[in-house]
CSV table of C-alpha atoms in Angstrom, one decimal:
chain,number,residue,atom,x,y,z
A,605,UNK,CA,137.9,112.6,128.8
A,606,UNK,CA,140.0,115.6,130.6
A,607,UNK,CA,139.7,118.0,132.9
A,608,UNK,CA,140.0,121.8,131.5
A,609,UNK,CA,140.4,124.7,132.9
A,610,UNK,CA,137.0,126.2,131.8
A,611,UNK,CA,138.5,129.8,129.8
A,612,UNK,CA,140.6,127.1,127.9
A,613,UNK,CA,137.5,124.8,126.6
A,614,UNK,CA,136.1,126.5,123.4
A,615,UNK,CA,136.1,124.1,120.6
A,616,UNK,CA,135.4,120.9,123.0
A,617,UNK,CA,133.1,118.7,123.9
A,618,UNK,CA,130.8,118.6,127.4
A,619,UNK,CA,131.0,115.2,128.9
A,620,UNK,CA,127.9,115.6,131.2
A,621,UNK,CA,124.6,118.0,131.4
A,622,UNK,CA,125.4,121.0,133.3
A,623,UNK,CA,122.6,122.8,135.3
A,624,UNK,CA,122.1,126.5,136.2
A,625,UNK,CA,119.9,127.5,138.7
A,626,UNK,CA,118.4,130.6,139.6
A,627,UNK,CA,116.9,131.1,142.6
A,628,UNK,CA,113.0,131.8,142.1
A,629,UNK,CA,113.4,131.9,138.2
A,630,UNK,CA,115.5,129.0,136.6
A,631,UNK,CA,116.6,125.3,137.4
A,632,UNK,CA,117.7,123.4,134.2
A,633,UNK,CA,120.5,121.9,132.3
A,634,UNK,CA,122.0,125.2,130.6
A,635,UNK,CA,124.3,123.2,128.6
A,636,UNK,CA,123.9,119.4,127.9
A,637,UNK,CA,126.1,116.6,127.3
A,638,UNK,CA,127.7,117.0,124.0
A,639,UNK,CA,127.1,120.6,123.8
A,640,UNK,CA,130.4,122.0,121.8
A,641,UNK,CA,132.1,125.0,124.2
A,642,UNK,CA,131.9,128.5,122.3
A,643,UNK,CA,133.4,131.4,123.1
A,644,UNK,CA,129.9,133.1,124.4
A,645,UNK,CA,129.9,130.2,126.8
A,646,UNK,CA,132.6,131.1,128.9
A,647,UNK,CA,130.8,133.7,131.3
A,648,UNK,CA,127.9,131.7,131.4
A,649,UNK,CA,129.6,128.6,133.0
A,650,UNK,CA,132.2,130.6,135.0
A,651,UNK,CA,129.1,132.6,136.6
A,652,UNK,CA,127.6,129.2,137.7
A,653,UNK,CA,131.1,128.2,139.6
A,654,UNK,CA,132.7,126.3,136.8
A,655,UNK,CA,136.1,126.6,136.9
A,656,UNK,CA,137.0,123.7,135.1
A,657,UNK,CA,135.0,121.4,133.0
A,658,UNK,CA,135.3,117.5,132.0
A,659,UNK,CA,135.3,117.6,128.5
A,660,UNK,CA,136.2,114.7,125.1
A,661,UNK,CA,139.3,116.1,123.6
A,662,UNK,CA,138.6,116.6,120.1
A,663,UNK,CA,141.1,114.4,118.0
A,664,UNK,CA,141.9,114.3,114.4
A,665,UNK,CA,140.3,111.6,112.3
A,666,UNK,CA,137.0,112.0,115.2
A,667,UNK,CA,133.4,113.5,114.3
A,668,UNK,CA,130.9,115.3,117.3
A,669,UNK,CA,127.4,113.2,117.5
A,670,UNK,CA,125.4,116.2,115.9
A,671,UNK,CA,127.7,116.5,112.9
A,672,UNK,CA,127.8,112.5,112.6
A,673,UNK,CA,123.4,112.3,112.9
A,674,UNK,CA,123.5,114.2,110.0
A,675,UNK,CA,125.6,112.2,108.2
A,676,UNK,CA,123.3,108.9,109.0
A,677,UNK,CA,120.6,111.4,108.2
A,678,UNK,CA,121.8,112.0,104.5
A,679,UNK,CA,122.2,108.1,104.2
A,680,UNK,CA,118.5,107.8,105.0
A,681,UNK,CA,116.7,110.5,103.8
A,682,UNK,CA,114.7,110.7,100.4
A,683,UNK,CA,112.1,112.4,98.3
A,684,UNK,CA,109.1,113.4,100.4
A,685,UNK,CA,110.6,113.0,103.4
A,686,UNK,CA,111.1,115.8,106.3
A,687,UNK,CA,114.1,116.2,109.2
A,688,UNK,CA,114.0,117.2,112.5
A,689,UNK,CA,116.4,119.2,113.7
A,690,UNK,CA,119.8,117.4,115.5
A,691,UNK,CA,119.5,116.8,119.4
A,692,UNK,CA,122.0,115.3,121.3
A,693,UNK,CA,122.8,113.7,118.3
A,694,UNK,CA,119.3,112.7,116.9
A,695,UNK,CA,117.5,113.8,114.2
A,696,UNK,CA,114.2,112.2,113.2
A,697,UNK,CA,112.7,111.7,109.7
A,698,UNK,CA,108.7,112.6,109.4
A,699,UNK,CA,106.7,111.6,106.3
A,700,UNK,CA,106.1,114.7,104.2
A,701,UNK,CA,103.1,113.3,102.1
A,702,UNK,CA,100.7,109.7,102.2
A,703,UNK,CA,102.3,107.2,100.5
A,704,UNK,CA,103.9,104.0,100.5
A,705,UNK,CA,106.7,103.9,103.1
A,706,UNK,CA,109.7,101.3,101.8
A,707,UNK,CA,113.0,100.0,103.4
A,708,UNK,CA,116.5,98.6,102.0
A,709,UNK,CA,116.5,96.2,104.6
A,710,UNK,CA,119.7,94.5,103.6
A,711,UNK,CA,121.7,97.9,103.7
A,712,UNK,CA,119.9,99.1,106.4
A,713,UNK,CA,121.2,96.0,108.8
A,714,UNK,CA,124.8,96.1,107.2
A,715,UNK,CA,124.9,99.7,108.4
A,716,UNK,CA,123.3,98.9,111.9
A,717,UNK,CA,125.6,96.1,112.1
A,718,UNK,CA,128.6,98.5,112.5
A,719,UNK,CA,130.0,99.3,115.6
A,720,UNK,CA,128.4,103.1,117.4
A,721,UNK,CA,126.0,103.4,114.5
A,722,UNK,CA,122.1,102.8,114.8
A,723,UNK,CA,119.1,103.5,112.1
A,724,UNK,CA,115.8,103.1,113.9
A,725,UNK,CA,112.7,102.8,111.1
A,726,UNK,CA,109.0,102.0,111.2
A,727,UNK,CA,108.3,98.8,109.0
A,728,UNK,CA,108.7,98.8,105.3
A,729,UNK,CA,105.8,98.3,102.9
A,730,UNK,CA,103.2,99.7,105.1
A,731,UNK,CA,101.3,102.8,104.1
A,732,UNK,CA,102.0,106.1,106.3
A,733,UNK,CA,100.1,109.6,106.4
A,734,UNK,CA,102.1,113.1,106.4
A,735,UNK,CA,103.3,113.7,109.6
A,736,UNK,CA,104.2,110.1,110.8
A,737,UNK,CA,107.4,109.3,112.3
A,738,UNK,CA,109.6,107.4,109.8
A,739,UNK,CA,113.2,106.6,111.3
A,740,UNK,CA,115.5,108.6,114.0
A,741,UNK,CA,119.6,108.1,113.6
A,742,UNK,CA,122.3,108.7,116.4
A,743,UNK,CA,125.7,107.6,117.1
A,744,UNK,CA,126.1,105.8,120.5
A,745,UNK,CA,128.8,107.9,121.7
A,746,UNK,CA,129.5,111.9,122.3
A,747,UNK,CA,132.4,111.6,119.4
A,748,UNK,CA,133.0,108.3,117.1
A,749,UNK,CA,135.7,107.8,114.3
A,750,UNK,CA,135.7,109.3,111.2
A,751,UNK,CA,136.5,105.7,109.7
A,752,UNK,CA,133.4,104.1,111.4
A,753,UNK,CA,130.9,106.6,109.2
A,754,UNK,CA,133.0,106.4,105.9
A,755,UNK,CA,132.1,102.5,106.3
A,756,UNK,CA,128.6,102.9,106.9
A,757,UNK,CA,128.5,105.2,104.3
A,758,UNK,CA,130.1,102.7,101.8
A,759,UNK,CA,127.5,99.9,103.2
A,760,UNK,CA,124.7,102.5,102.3
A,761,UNK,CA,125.7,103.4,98.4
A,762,UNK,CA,124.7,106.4,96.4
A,763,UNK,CA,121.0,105.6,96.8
A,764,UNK,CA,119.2,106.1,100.3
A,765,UNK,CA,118.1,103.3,102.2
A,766,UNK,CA,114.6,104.6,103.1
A,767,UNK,CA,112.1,105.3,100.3
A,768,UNK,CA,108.5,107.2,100.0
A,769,UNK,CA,106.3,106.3,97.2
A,770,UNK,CA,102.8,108.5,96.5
A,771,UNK,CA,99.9,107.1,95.9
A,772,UNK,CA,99.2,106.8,92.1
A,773,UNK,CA,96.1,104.8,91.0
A,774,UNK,CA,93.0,107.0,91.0
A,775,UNK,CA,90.8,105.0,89.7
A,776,UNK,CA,88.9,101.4,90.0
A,777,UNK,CA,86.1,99.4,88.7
A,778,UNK,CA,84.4,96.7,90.8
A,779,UNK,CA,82.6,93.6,89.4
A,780,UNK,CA,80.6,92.5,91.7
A,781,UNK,CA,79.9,88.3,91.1
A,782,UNK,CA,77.1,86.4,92.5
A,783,UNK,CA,73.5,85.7,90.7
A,784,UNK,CA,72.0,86.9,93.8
A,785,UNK,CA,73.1,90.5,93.6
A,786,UNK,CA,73.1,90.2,90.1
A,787,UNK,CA,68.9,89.7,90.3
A,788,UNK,CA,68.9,92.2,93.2
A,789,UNK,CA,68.0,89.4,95.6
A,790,UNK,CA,70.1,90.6,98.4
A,791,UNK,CA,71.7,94.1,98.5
A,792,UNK,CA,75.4,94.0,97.4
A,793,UNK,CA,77.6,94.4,101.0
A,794,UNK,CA,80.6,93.7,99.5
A,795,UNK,CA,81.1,97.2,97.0
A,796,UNK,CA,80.3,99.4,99.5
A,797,UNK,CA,83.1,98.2,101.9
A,798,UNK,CA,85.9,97.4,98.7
A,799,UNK,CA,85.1,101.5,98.5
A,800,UNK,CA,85.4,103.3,101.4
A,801,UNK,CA,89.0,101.1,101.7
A,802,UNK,CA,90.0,102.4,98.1
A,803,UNK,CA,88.9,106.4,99.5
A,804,UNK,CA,91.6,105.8,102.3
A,805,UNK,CA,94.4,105.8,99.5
A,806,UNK,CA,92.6,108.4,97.3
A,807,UNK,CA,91.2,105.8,95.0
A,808,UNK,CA,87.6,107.0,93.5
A,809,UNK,CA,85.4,103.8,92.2
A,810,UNK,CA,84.3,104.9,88.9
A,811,UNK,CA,82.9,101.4,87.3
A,812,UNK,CA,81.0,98.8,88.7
A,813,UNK,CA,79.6,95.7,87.2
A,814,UNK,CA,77.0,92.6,88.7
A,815,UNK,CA,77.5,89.5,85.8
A,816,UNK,CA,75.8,87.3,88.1
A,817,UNK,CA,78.3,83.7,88.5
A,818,UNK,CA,78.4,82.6,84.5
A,819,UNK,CA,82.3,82.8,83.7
A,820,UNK,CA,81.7,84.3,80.3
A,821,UNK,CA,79.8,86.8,82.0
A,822,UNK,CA,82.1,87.4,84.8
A,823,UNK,CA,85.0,87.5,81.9
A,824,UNK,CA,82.9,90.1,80.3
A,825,UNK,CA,82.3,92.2,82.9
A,826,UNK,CA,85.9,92.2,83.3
A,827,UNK,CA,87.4,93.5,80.3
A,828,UNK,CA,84.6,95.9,80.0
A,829,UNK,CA,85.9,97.4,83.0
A,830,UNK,CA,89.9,97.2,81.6
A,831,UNK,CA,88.5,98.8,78.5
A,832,UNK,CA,87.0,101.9,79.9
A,833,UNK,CA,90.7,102.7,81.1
A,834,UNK,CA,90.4,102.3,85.3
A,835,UNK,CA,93.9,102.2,87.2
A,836,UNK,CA,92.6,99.0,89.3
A,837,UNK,CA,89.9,96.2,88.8
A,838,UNK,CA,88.9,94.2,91.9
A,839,UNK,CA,86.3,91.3,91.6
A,840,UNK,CA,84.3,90.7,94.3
A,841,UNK,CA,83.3,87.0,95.6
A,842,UNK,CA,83.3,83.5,93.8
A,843,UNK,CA,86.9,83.0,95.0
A,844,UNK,CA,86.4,79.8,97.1
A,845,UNK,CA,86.9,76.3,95.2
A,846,UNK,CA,83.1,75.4,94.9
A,847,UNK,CA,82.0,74.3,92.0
A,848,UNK,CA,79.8,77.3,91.2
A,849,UNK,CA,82.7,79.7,92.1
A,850,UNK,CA,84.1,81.0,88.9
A,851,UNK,CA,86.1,84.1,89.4
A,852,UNK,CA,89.2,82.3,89.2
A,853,UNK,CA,88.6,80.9,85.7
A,854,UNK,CA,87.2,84.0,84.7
A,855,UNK,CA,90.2,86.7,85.4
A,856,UNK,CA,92.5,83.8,83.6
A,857,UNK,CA,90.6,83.7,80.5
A,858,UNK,CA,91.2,87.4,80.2
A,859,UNK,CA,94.2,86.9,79.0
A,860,UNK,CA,96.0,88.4,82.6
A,861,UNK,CA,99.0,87.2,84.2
A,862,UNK,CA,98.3,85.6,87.3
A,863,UNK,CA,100.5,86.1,90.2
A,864,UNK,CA,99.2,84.2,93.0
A,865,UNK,CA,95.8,82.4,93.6
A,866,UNK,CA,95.7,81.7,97.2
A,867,UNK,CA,98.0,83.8,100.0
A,868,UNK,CA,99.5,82.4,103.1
A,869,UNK,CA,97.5,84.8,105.0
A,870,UNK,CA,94.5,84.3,107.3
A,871,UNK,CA,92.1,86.1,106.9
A,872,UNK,CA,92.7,85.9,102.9
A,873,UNK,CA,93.9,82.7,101.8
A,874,UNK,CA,92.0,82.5,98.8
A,875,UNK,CA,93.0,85.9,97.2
A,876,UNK,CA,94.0,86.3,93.9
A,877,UNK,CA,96.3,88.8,92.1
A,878,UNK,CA,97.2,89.5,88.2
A,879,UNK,CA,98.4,92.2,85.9
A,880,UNK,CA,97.3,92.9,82.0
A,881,UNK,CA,99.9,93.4,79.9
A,882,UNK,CA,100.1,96.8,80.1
A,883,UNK,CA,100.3,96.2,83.9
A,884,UNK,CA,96.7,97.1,85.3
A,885,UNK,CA,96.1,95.2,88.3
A,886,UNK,CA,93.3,92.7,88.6
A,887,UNK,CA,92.6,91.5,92.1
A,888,UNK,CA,89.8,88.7,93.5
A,889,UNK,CA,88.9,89.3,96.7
A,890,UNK,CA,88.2,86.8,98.8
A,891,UNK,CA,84.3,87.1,101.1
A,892,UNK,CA,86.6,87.3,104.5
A,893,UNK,CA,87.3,91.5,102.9
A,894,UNK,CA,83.4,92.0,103.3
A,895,UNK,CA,83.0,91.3,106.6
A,896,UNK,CA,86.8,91.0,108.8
A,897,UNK,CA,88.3,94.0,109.9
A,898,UNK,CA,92.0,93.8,108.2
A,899,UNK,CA,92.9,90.8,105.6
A,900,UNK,CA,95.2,90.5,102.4
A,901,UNK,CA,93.7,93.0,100.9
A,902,UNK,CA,95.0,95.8,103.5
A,903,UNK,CA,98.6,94.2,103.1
A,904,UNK,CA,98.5,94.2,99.4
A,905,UNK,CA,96.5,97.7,98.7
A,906,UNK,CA,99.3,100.2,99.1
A,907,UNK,CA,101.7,98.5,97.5
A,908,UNK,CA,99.0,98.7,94.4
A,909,UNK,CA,97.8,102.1,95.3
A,910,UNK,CA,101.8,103.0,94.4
A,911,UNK,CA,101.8,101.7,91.4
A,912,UNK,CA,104.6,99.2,92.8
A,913,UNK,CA,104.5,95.6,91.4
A,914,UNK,CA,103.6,92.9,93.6
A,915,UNK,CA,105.7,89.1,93.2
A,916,UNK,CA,104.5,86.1,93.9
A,917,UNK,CA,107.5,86.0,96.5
A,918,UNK,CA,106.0,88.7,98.1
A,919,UNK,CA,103.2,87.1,98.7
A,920,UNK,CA,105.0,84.0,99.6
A,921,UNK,CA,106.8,86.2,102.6
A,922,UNK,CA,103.7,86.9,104.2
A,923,UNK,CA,103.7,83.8,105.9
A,924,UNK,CA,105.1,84.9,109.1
A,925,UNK,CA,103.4,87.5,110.0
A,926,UNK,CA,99.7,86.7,108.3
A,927,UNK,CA,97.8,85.8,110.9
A,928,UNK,CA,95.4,88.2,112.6
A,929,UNK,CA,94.8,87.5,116.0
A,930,UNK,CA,91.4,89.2,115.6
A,931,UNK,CA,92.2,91.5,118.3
A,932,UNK,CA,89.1,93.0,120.3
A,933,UNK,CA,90.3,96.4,120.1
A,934,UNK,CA,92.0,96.5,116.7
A,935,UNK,CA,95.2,98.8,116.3
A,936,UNK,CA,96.2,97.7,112.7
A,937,UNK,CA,98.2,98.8,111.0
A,938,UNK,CA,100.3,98.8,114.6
A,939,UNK,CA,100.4,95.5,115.5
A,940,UNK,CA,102.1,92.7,113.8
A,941,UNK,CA,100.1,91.6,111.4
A,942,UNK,CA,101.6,91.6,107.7
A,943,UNK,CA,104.9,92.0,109.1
């Protein structure tokens, strides 16, 4: 930092806000900290009494804030995604379309790990609409070194570090298990609620099945379902580890590859996920989905709504994080839970 005479300071950098006032019209910071000195400047500040001005001498091999938020910006940004414009060295990424929100974290802290450097993001793997705020990035001071961005930019790679998936699937067939509903001896509850959580992610319901609780039924019902060509199949109930609980049995002797049979998530624990061959997903959804306000199923949808295949490790990371607290006033997906 120096002190300038102000007729001298085009090209450099303000070290503070500067406020104008006018009497009866105007009182606000006509020029703010980092604001680059241009030549149009001049009469502006000498007509508010500055003489001189403190200012960051710009040296080679240094980089202004604005110029360096859009090089973090580049590092982050990807399909579907929209920029703010760069203030005081911010800039702010916005979702440009629903979809499936997704974050390098390993490059993301090696970058953050640098010295001046920070990449703010919401939490990967969650679903986001159009509009929602992604990440913001800023350097920490007005100027920073050339050297320090060239090493974040070799952390980052050629590919960005943020990623926004669209949804895909568009279709899905529900069987429905239980001899109950089968012999319309109770109303089915559980469809009606499986449905209105597929809408959310543009998913339409197209099948639907009741096989009662016989596995070769429930088998069946199944791979009728796969063969008239839906995106998703969800089975409803008979996931416990009763004896008269056969969902289980019946999505293995389908001939899909299970994932996971039982989650380290509560509500959820007994949910079940495989893929056919050709890479449908087949999901058994556990009774807590008919009646708890979030479970598995909201942690595991929008990775399956974009077409994005789900490990068992994935699953198996859930663990910290997958409890619901069963919040009175719920404010999923902002809270904790799944993350």
């Amino acid at each position: 930092m120096k002190q300038i005479p102000t007729k001298e300071a085009v090209g450099h950098v303000l070290c503070h806000d500067m406020t104008q006032i006018i009497p009866g019209q105007y009182k606000d910071a006509r020029f703010r900290k980092g604001h680059v000195v241009r030549e149009e400047d001049i009469p502006v500040l000498l007509s508010m009494g500055k003489e001189n001005l403190y200012v960051w001498e710009m040296c080679p091999g240094m980089v202004h804030e604005n110029d360096a938020a859009e090089r973090l910006c580049a590092l982050c940004r990807n399909e579907g995604m929209e920029r703010g414009a760069v203030k005081e060295g911010k800039i702010e990424l916005t979702a440009g379309l629903d979809g499936l929100f997704r974050v390098d974290s390993a490059r993301l802290n090696a970058v953050n790990a640098l010295e001046d450097i920070m990449i703010a993001t919401r939490h990967g793997g969650t679903a986001v609409r159009r509009g929602d705020k992604l990440a913001g990035t800023r350097v920490i001071p007005l100027i920073i070194e050339e050297e320090t961005l060239r090493r974040a930019e070799e952390a980052t790679g050629p590919a960005p570090l943020l990623e926004l998936l669209p949804w895909k699937l568009k279709t899905a067939g529900i069987v429905a298990t239980g001899s109950e509903v089968a012999k319309g001896l109770i109303q089915d509850a559980f469809t009606p609620v499986v449905e209105r959580k597929l809408a959310e992610f543009g998913i339409k319901t197209v099948e639907r099945r009741l096989p009662g609780d016989d596995m070769e039924a429930v088998k069946n019902a199944i791979l009728e379902v796969k063969a008239a060509g839906v995106d998703l199949i969800l089975c409803t109930g008979g996931m416990s580890v009763d004896p008269d609980d056969n969902t289980p049995g019946a999505v293995k002797r389908t001939g899909a590859r299970i994932v996971t049979y039982g989650a380290p998530v509560l509500p959820g624990a007994m949910f079940l996920l495989g893929y056919f061959e050709d890479g449908t997903p087949v999901c058994g959804l556990p009774g807590c989905v008919m009646y708890a306000k979030r479970t598995i199923f909201d942690l595991v949808l929008p990775k399956l709504a974009a077409a994005v295949p789900v490990t068992r490790a994935e699953i198996a990371s859930l663990g910290e994080g997958g409890l619901c607290l069963s919040c009175e006033v719920c404010t999923y997906p902002n809270c904790g839970f799944g993350k």
